PDB file of N, CA and C in Angstrom:
ATOM      1  N   GLN D   1     -63.508 -78.390  96.377  1.00 83.00           N
ATOM      2  CA  GLN D   1     -64.816 -78.852  96.781  1.00 83.00           C
ATOM      3  C   GLN D   1     -64.803 -80.350  97.099  1.00 83.00           C
ATOM      4  N   LYS D   2     -64.001 -81.112  96.349  1.00 88.00           N
ATOM      5  CA  LYS D   2     -63.945 -82.562  96.578  1.00 88.00           C
ATOM      6  C   LYS D   2     -63.520 -82.864  98.019  1.00 88.00           C
ATOM      7  N   GLY D   3     -62.549 -82.134  98.533  1.00 89.00           N
ATOM      8  CA  GLY D   3     -62.105 -82.333  99.909  1.00 89.00           C
ATOM      9  C   GLY D   3     -63.219 -82.065 100.905  1.00 89.00           C
ATOM     10  N   ARG D   4     -63.951 -81.002 100.700  1.00 84.00           N
ATOM     11  CA  ARG D   4     -65.074 -80.684 101.602  1.00 84.00           C
ATOM     12  C   ARG D   4     -66.168 -81.737 101.496  1.00 84.00           C
ATOM     13  N   ASP D   5     -66.419 -82.221 100.287  1.00 89.00           N
ATOM     14  CA  ASP D   5     -67.420 -83.275 100.113  1.00 89.00           C
ATOM     15  C   ASP D   5     -67.039 -84.523 100.906  1.00 89.00           C
ATOM     16  N   LEU D   6     -65.757 -84.862 100.879  1.00 91.00           N
ATOM     17  CA  LEU D   6     -65.297 -86.031 101.632  1.00 91.00           C
ATOM     18  C   LEU D   6     -65.418 -85.816 103.137  1.00 91.00           C
ATOM     19  N   LEU D   7     -65.205 -84.590 103.587  1.00 89.00           N
ATOM     20  CA  LEU D   7     -65.393 -84.298 105.016  1.00 89.00           C
ATOM     21  C   LEU D   7     -66.834 -84.574 105.441  1.00 89.00           C
ATOM     22  N   TYR D   8     -67.776 -84.191 104.609  1.00 89.00           N
ATOM     23  CA  TYR D   8     -69.193 -84.358 104.941  1.00 89.00           C
ATOM     24  C   TYR D   8     -69.606 -85.821 105.075  1.00 89.00           C
ATOM     25  N   VAL D   9     -68.857 -86.723 104.431  1.00 94.00           N
ATOM     26  CA  VAL D   9     -69.175 -88.151 104.534  1.00 94.00           C
ATOM     27  C   VAL D   9     -68.159 -88.868 105.437  1.00 94.00           C
ATOM     28  N   HIS D  10     -67.483 -88.088 106.284  1.00 91.00           N
ATOM     29  CA  HIS D  10     -66.596 -88.604 107.330  1.00 91.00           C
ATOM     30  C   HIS D  10     -65.384 -89.360 106.788  1.00 91.00           C
ATOM     31  N   LYS D  11     -64.895 -88.952 105.632  1.00 93.00           N
ATOM     32  CA  LYS D  11     -63.682 -89.539 105.051  1.00 93.00           C
ATOM     33  C   LYS D  11     -62.559 -88.520 105.196  1.00 93.00           C
ATOM     34  N   TYR D  12     -62.116 -88.353 106.445  1.00 92.00           N
ATOM     35  CA  TYR D  12     -61.196 -87.284 106.796  1.00 92.00           C
ATOM     36  C   TYR D  12     -59.820 -87.472 106.157  1.00 92.00           C
ATOM     37  N   ARG D  13     -59.251 -88.644 106.277  1.00 93.00           N
ATOM     38  CA  ARG D  13     -57.932 -88.878 105.692  1.00 93.00           C
ATOM     39  C   ARG D  13     -57.963 -88.771 104.169  1.00 93.00           C
ATOM     40  N   GLU D  14     -59.042 -89.245 103.566  1.00 95.00           N
ATOM     41  CA  GLU D  14     -59.169 -89.177 102.114  1.00 95.00           C
ATOM     42  C   GLU D  14     -59.297 -87.736 101.622  1.00 95.00           C
ATOM     43  N   ALA D  15     -59.813 -86.859 102.473  1.00 96.00           N
ATOM     44  CA  ALA D  15     -59.988 -85.452 102.107  1.00 96.00           C
ATOM     45  C   ALA D  15     -58.666 -84.686 102.091  1.00 96.00           C
ATOM     46  N   LEU D  16     -57.700 -85.142 102.872  1.00 96.00           N
ATOM     47  CA  LEU D  16     -56.467 -84.374 103.058  1.00 96.00           C
ATOM     48  C   LEU D  16     -55.730 -84.042 101.762  1.00 96.00           C
ATOM     49  N   PRO D  17     -55.528 -84.975 100.832  1.00 96.00           N
ATOM     50  CA  PRO D  17     -54.814 -84.590  99.598  1.00 96.00           C
ATOM     51  C   PRO D  17     -55.541 -83.519  98.788  1.00 96.00           C
ATOM     52  N   TYR D  18     -56.847 -83.570  98.768  1.00 96.00           N
ATOM     53  CA  TYR D  18     -57.618 -82.560  98.023  1.00 96.00           C
ATOM     54  C   TYR D  18     -57.508 -81.192  98.692  1.00 96.00           C
ATOM     55  N   LEU D  19     -57.567 -81.179 100.009  1.00 96.00           N
ATOM     56  CA  LEU D  19     -57.451 -79.913 100.728  1.00 96.00           C
ATOM     57  C   LEU D  19     -56.035 -79.361 100.616  1.00 96.00           C
ATOM     58  N   SER D  20     -55.051 -80.233 100.633  1.00 97.00           N
ATOM     59  CA  SER D  20     -53.664 -79.797 100.444  1.00 97.00           C
ATOM     60  C   SER D  20     -53.469 -79.197  99.054  1.00 97.00           C
ATOM     61  N   GLU D  21     -54.099 -79.788  98.069  1.00 97.00           N
ATOM     62  CA  GLU D  21     -54.009 -79.250  96.710  1.00 97.00           C
ATOM     63  C   GLU D  21     -54.670 -77.873  96.623  1.00 97.00           C
ATOM     64  N   ALA D  22     -55.782 -77.697  97.306  1.00 96.00           N
ATOM     65  CA  ALA D  22     -56.447 -76.390  97.327  1.00 96.00           C
ATOM     66  C   ALA D  22     -55.517 -75.337  97.937  1.00 96.00           C
ATOM     67  N   ILE D  23     -54.822 -75.716  98.995  1.00 97.00           N
ATOM     68  CA  ILE D  23     -53.878 -74.795  99.641  1.00 97.00           C
ATOM     69  C   ILE D  23     -52.708 -74.502  98.707  1.00 97.00           C
ATOM     70  N   ARG D  24     -52.223 -75.514  98.009  1.00 97.00           N
ATOM     71  CA  ARG D  24     -51.112 -75.301  97.067  1.00 97.00           C
ATOM     72  C   ARG D  24     -51.521 -74.318  95.964  1.00 97.00           C
ATOM     73  N   LEU D  25     -52.751 -74.472  95.492  1.00 97.00           N
ATOM     74  CA  LEU D  25     -53.225 -73.609  94.408  1.00 97.00           C
ATOM     75  C   LEU D  25     -53.542 -72.194  94.879  1.00 97.00           C
ATOM     76  N   LYS D  26     -53.993 -72.075  96.116  1.00 97.00           N
ATOM     77  CA  LYS D  26     -54.361 -70.759  96.638  1.00 97.00           C
ATOM     78  C   LYS D  26     -53.957 -70.676  98.113  1.00 97.00           C
ATOM     79  N   PRO D  27     -52.680 -70.413  98.386  1.00 98.00           N
ATOM     80  CA  PRO D  27     -52.180 -70.463  99.760  1.00 98.00           C
ATOM     81  C   PRO D  27     -52.740 -69.404 100.701  1.00 98.00           C
ATOM     82  N   ASP D  28     -53.434 -68.419 100.172  1.00 98.00           N
ATOM     83  CA  ASP D  28     -54.013 -67.382 101.031  1.00 98.00           C
ATOM     84  C   ASP D  28     -55.501 -67.626 101.307  1.00 98.00           C
ATOM     85  N   PHE D  29     -56.002 -68.820 101.006  1.00 97.00           N
ATOM     86  CA  PHE D  29     -57.421 -69.153 101.165  1.00 97.00           C
ATOM     87  C   PHE D  29     -57.646 -69.753 102.559  1.00 97.00           C
ATOM     88  N   ALA D  30     -58.053 -68.899 103.488  1.00 98.00           N
ATOM     89  CA  ALA D  30     -58.200 -69.304 104.885  1.00 98.00           C
ATOM     90  C   ALA D  30     -59.172 -70.474 105.054  1.00 98.00           C
ATOM     91  N   GLN D  31     -60.205 -70.531 104.239  1.00 96.00           N
ATOM     92  CA  GLN D  31     -61.178 -71.612 104.371  1.00 96.00           C
ATOM     93  C   GLN D  31     -60.553 -72.972 104.075  1.00 96.00           C
ATOM     94  N   ALA D  32     -59.625 -73.032 103.153  1.00 96.00           N
ATOM     95  CA  ALA D  32     -58.957 -74.300 102.857  1.00 96.00           C
ATOM     96  C   ALA D  32     -58.076 -74.725 104.032  1.00 96.00           C
ATOM     97  N   TRP D  33     -57.377 -73.766 104.634  1.00 98.00           N
ATOM     98  CA  TRP D  33     -56.563 -74.087 105.807  1.00 98.00           C
ATOM     99  C   TRP D  33     -57.437 -74.573 106.958  1.00 98.00           C
ATOM    100  N   ASN D  34     -58.576 -73.922 107.161  1.00 97.00           N
ATOM    101  CA  ASN D  34     -59.488 -74.349 108.215  1.00 97.00           C
ATOM    102  C   ASN D  34     -60.033 -75.746 107.928  1.00 97.00           C
ATOM    103  N   ALA D  35     -60.421 -75.996 106.683  1.00 96.00           N
ATOM    104  CA  ALA D  35     -60.975 -77.307 106.322  1.00 96.00           C
ATOM    105  C   ALA D  35     -59.937 -78.406 106.518  1.00 96.00           C
ATOM    106  N   ARG D  36     -58.696 -78.152 106.111  1.00 97.00           N
ATOM    107  CA  ARG D  36     -57.673 -79.180 106.307  1.00 97.00           C
ATOM    108  C   ARG D  36     -57.362 -79.357 107.792  1.00 97.00           C
ATOM    109  N   GLY D  37     -57.346 -78.256 108.544  1.00 97.00           N
ATOM    110  CA  GLY D  37     -57.160 -78.364 109.990  1.00 97.00           C
ATOM    111  C   GLY D  37     -58.267 -79.174 110.632  1.00 97.00           C
ATOM    112  N   PHE D  38     -59.484 -78.963 110.190  1.00 95.00           N
ATOM    113  CA  PHE D  38     -60.636 -79.725 110.683  1.00 95.00           C
ATOM    114  C   PHE D  38     -60.478 -81.208 110.342  1.00 95.00           C
ATOM    115  N   ALA D  39     -60.040 -81.501 109.121  1.00 96.00           N
ATOM    116  CA  ALA D  39     -59.822 -82.900 108.716  1.00 96.00           C
ATOM    117  C   ALA D  39     -58.731 -83.539 109.575  1.00 96.00           C
ATOM    118  N   TYR D  40     -57.625 -82.819 109.783  1.00 97.00           N
ATOM    119  CA  TYR D  40     -56.567 -83.348 110.647  1.00 97.00           C
ATOM    120  C   TYR D  40     -57.110 -83.588 112.061  1.00 97.00           C
ATOM    121  N   MET D  41     -57.878 -82.659 112.569  1.00 96.00           N
ATOM    122  CA  MET D  41     -58.446 -82.789 113.910  1.00 96.00           C
ATOM    123  C   MET D  41     -59.282 -84.063 114.013  1.00 96.00           C
ATOM    124  N   LEU D  42     -60.161 -84.273 113.052  1.00 94.00           N
ATOM    125  CA  LEU D  42     -61.043 -85.433 113.097  1.00 94.00           C
ATOM    126  C   LEU D  42     -60.300 -86.731 112.800  1.00 94.00           C
ATOM    127  N   ALA D  43     -59.168 -86.634 112.134  1.00 94.00           N
ATOM    128  CA  ALA D  43     -58.337 -87.814 111.874  1.00 94.00           C
ATOM    129  C   ALA D  43     -57.397 -88.115 113.046  1.00 94.00           C
ATOM    130  N   GLY D  44     -57.382 -87.226 114.062  1.00 93.00           N
ATOM    131  CA  GLY D  44     -56.577 -87.457 115.255  1.00 93.00           C
ATOM    132  C   GLY D  44     -55.171 -86.895 115.212  1.00 93.00           C
ATOM    133  N   ASN D  45     -54.868 -86.050 114.248  1.00 96.00           N
ATOM    134  CA  ASN D  45     -53.543 -85.434 114.150  1.00 96.00           C
ATOM    135  C   ASN D  45     -53.650 -83.987 114.643  1.00 96.00           C
ATOM    136  N   ASP D  46     -53.652 -83.848 115.962  1.00 96.00           N
ATOM    137  CA  ASP D  46     -53.903 -82.537 116.560  1.00 96.00           C
ATOM    138  C   ASP D  46     -52.799 -81.523 116.286  1.00 96.00           C
ATOM    139  N   LYS D  47     -51.545 -81.951 116.223  1.00 96.00           N
ATOM    140  CA  LYS D  47     -50.457 -80.995 115.976  1.00 96.00           C
ATOM    141  C   LYS D  47     -50.562 -80.402 114.577  1.00 96.00           C
ATOM    142  N   ALA D  48     -50.848 -81.226 113.581  1.00 97.00           N
ATOM    143  CA  ALA D  48     -51.024 -80.712 112.221  1.00 97.00           C
ATOM    144  C   ALA D  48     -52.269 -79.832 112.151  1.00 97.00           C
ATOM    145  N   ALA D  49     -53.318 -80.238 112.862  1.00 97.00           N
ATOM    146  CA  ALA D  49     -54.545 -79.442 112.887  1.00 97.00           C
ATOM    147  C   ALA D  49     -54.274 -78.059 113.450  1.00 97.00           C
ATOM    148  N   LEU D  50     -53.558 -78.003 114.551  1.00 97.00           N
ATOM    149  CA  LEU D  50     -53.277 -76.716 115.187  1.00 97.00           C
ATOM    150  C   LEU D  50     -52.481 -75.804 114.250  1.00 97.00           C
ATOM    151  N   ALA D  51     -51.502 -76.350 113.564  1.00 98.00           N
ATOM    152  CA  ALA D  51     -50.708 -75.537 112.637  1.00 98.00           C
ATOM    153  C   ALA D  51     -51.587 -74.959 111.524  1.00 98.00           C
ATOM    154  N   ASP D  52     -52.472 -75.780 110.969  1.00 98.00           N
ATOM    155  CA  ASP D  52     -53.348 -75.298 109.897  1.00 98.00           C
ATOM    156  C   ASP D  52     -54.351 -74.276 110.409  1.00 98.00           C
ATOM    157  N   LEU D  53     -54.887 -74.499 111.568  1.00 98.00           N
ATOM    158  CA  LEU D  53     -55.879 -73.564 112.117  1.00 98.00           C
ATOM    159  C   LEU D  53     -55.222 -72.237 112.483  1.00 98.00           C
ATOM    160  N   ASP D  54     -54.003 -72.304 112.994  1.00 98.00           N
ATOM    161  CA  ASP D  54     -53.258 -71.062 113.245  1.00 98.00           C
ATOM    162  C   ASP D  54     -53.062 -70.275 111.953  1.00 98.00           C
ATOM    163  N   GLU D  55     -52.745 -70.985 110.868  1.00 98.00           N
ATOM    164  CA  GLU D  55     -52.549 -70.309 109.580  1.00 98.00           C
ATOM    165  C   GLU D  55     -53.863 -69.712 109.074  1.00 98.00           C
ATOM    166  N   ALA D  56     -54.953 -70.436 109.229  1.00 98.00           N
ATOM    167  CA  ALA D  56     -56.260 -69.900 108.824  1.00 98.00           C
ATOM    168  C   ALA D  56     -56.541 -68.590 109.556  1.00 98.00           C
ATOM    169  N   LEU D  57     -56.213 -68.550 110.840  1.00 98.00           N
ATOM    170  CA  LEU D  57     -56.467 -67.344 111.623  1.00 98.00           C
ATOM    171  C   LEU D  57     -55.461 -66.234 111.316  1.00 98.00           C
ATOM    172  N   ARG D  58     -54.263 -66.592 110.944  1.00 98.00           N
ATOM    173  CA  ARG D  58     -53.308 -65.564 110.519  1.00 98.00           C
ATOM    174  C   ARG D  58     -53.824 -64.887 109.253  1.00 98.00           C
ATOM    175  N   LEU D  59     -54.381 -65.696 108.347  1.00 98.00           N
ATOM    176  CA  LEU D  59     -54.902 -65.152 107.095  1.00 98.00           C
ATOM    177  C   LEU D  59     -56.202 -64.380 107.288  1.00 98.00           C
ATOM    178  N   ASN D  60     -57.024 -64.821 108.230  1.00 98.00           N
ATOM    179  CA  ASN D  60     -58.314 -64.165 108.478  1.00 98.00           C
ATOM    180  C   ASN D  60     -58.580 -64.155 109.982  1.00 98.00           C
ATOM    181  N   PRO D  61     -58.114 -63.115 110.681  1.00 97.00           N
ATOM    182  CA  PRO D  61     -58.259 -63.057 112.135  1.00 97.00           C
ATOM    183  C   PRO D  61     -59.710 -63.000 112.645  1.00 97.00           C
ATOM    184  N   LYS D  62     -60.665 -62.844 111.749  1.00 97.00           N
ATOM    185  CA  LYS D  62     -62.073 -62.776 112.154  1.00 97.00           C
ATOM    186  C   LYS D  62     -62.829 -64.068 111.831  1.00 97.00           C
ATOM    187  N   TYR D  63     -62.105 -65.137 111.568  1.00 97.00           N
ATOM    188  CA  TYR D  63     -62.703 -66.398 111.132  1.00 97.00           C
ATOM    189  C   TYR D  63     -63.162 -67.201 112.352  1.00 97.00           C
ATOM    190  N   GLY D  64     -64.424 -67.029 112.718  1.00 96.00           N
ATOM    191  CA  GLY D  64     -64.984 -67.631 113.926  1.00 96.00           C
ATOM    192  C   GLY D  64     -64.900 -69.144 113.966  1.00 96.00           C
ATOM    193  N   ASN D  65     -65.182 -69.790 112.849  1.00 95.00           N
ATOM    194  CA  ASN D  65     -65.159 -71.255 112.825  1.00 95.00           C
ATOM    195  C   ASN D  65     -63.750 -71.787 113.089  1.00 95.00           C
ATOM    196  N   ALA D  66     -62.744 -71.099 112.594  1.00 97.00           N
ATOM    197  CA  ALA D  66     -61.364 -71.520 112.840  1.00 97.00           C
ATOM    198  C   ALA D  66     -61.023 -71.387 114.327  1.00 97.00           C
ATOM    199  N   TYR D  67     -61.534 -70.335 114.982  1.00 98.00           N
ATOM    200  CA  TYR D  67     -61.323 -70.199 116.429  1.00 98.00           C
ATOM    201  C   TYR D  67     -61.983 -71.357 117.174  1.00 98.00           C
ATOM    202  N   LYS D  68     -63.181 -71.707 116.762  1.00 97.00           N
ATOM    203  CA  LYS D  68     -63.888 -72.821 117.405  1.00 97.00           C
ATOM    204  C   LYS D  68     -63.109 -74.121 117.258  1.00 97.00           C
ATOM    205  N   ASN D  69     -62.690 -74.408 116.038  1.00 97.00           N
ATOM    206  CA  ASN D  69     -61.926 -75.635 115.804  1.00 97.00           C
ATOM    207  C   ASN D  69     -60.608 -75.627 116.572  1.00 97.00           C
ATOM    208  N   ARG D  70     -59.934 -74.480 116.575  1.00 97.00           N
ATOM    209  CA  ARG D  70     -58.658 -74.395 117.284  1.00 97.00           C
ATOM    210  C   ARG D  70     -58.844 -74.582 118.784  1.00 97.00           C
ATOM    211  N   SER D  71     -59.934 -74.078 119.329  1.00 96.00           N
ATOM    212  CA  SER D  71     -60.155 -74.248 120.770  1.00 96.00           C
ATOM    213  C   SER D  71     -60.342 -75.723 121.128  1.00 96.00           C
ATOM    214  N   ILE D  72     -60.985 -76.476 120.252  1.00 96.00           N
ATOM    215  CA  ILE D  72     -61.151 -77.911 120.486  1.00 96.00           C
ATOM    216  C   ILE D  72     -59.792 -78.599 120.476  1.00 96.00           C
ATOM    217  N   VAL D  73     -58.985 -78.286 119.489  1.00 97.00           N
ATOM    218  CA  VAL D  73     -57.661 -78.901 119.378  1.00 97.00           C
ATOM    219  C   VAL D  73     -56.791 -78.513 120.573  1.00 97.00           C
ATOM    220  N   ARG D  74     -56.787 -77.246 120.923  1.00 96.00           N
ATOM    221  CA  ARG D  74     -55.970 -76.805 122.053  1.00 96.00           C
ATOM    222  C   ARG D  74     -56.396 -77.497 123.342  1.00 96.00           C
ATOM    223  N   GLY D  75     -57.691 -77.684 123.517  1.00 95.00           N
ATOM    224  CA  GLY D  75     -58.181 -78.399 124.687  1.00 95.00           C
ATOM    225  C   GLY D  75     -57.686 -79.832 124.710  1.00 95.00           C
ATOM    226  N   ARG D  76     -57.703 -80.476 123.568  1.00 93.00           N
ATOM    227  CA  ARG D  76     -57.225 -81.862 123.499  1.00 93.00           C
ATOM    228  C   ARG D  76     -55.734 -81.962 123.739  1.00 93.00           C
ATOM    229  N   LEU D  77     -55.010 -80.890 123.415  1.00 91.00           N
ATOM    230  CA  LEU D  77     -53.566 -80.859 123.667  1.00 91.00           C
ATOM    231  C   LEU D  77     -53.232 -80.378 125.070  1.00 91.00           C
ATOM    232  N   GLY D  78     -54.251 -80.093 125.874  1.00 89.00           N
ATOM    233  CA  GLY D  78     -54.031 -79.696 127.261  1.00 89.00           C
ATOM    234  C   GLY D  78     -53.861 -78.214 127.476  1.00 89.00           C
ATOM    235  N   ASP D  79     -54.206 -77.401 126.486  1.00 84.00           N
ATOM    236  CA  ASP D  79     -54.061 -75.944 126.610  1.00 84.00           C
ATOM    237  C   ASP D  79     -55.408 -75.334 126.904  1.00 84.00           C
TER     238      ASP D  79
END
């Protein structure tokens, strides 16, 4: 939750360690992968964002928000 709270106050880089810890504790939690991908996206690390968003969608192929975030990243990468 701490990572998500930091996202809401636009502290994207500060959120990353908390979101990474959430993934370490529960690697099958698609929402954590999406949240970290979103943080990477907003921090300007599109390649890391894309990898996390792909994983979120692998874990939950019906995760609409992850598709939305991934489409933004793919567009920025020229895809």
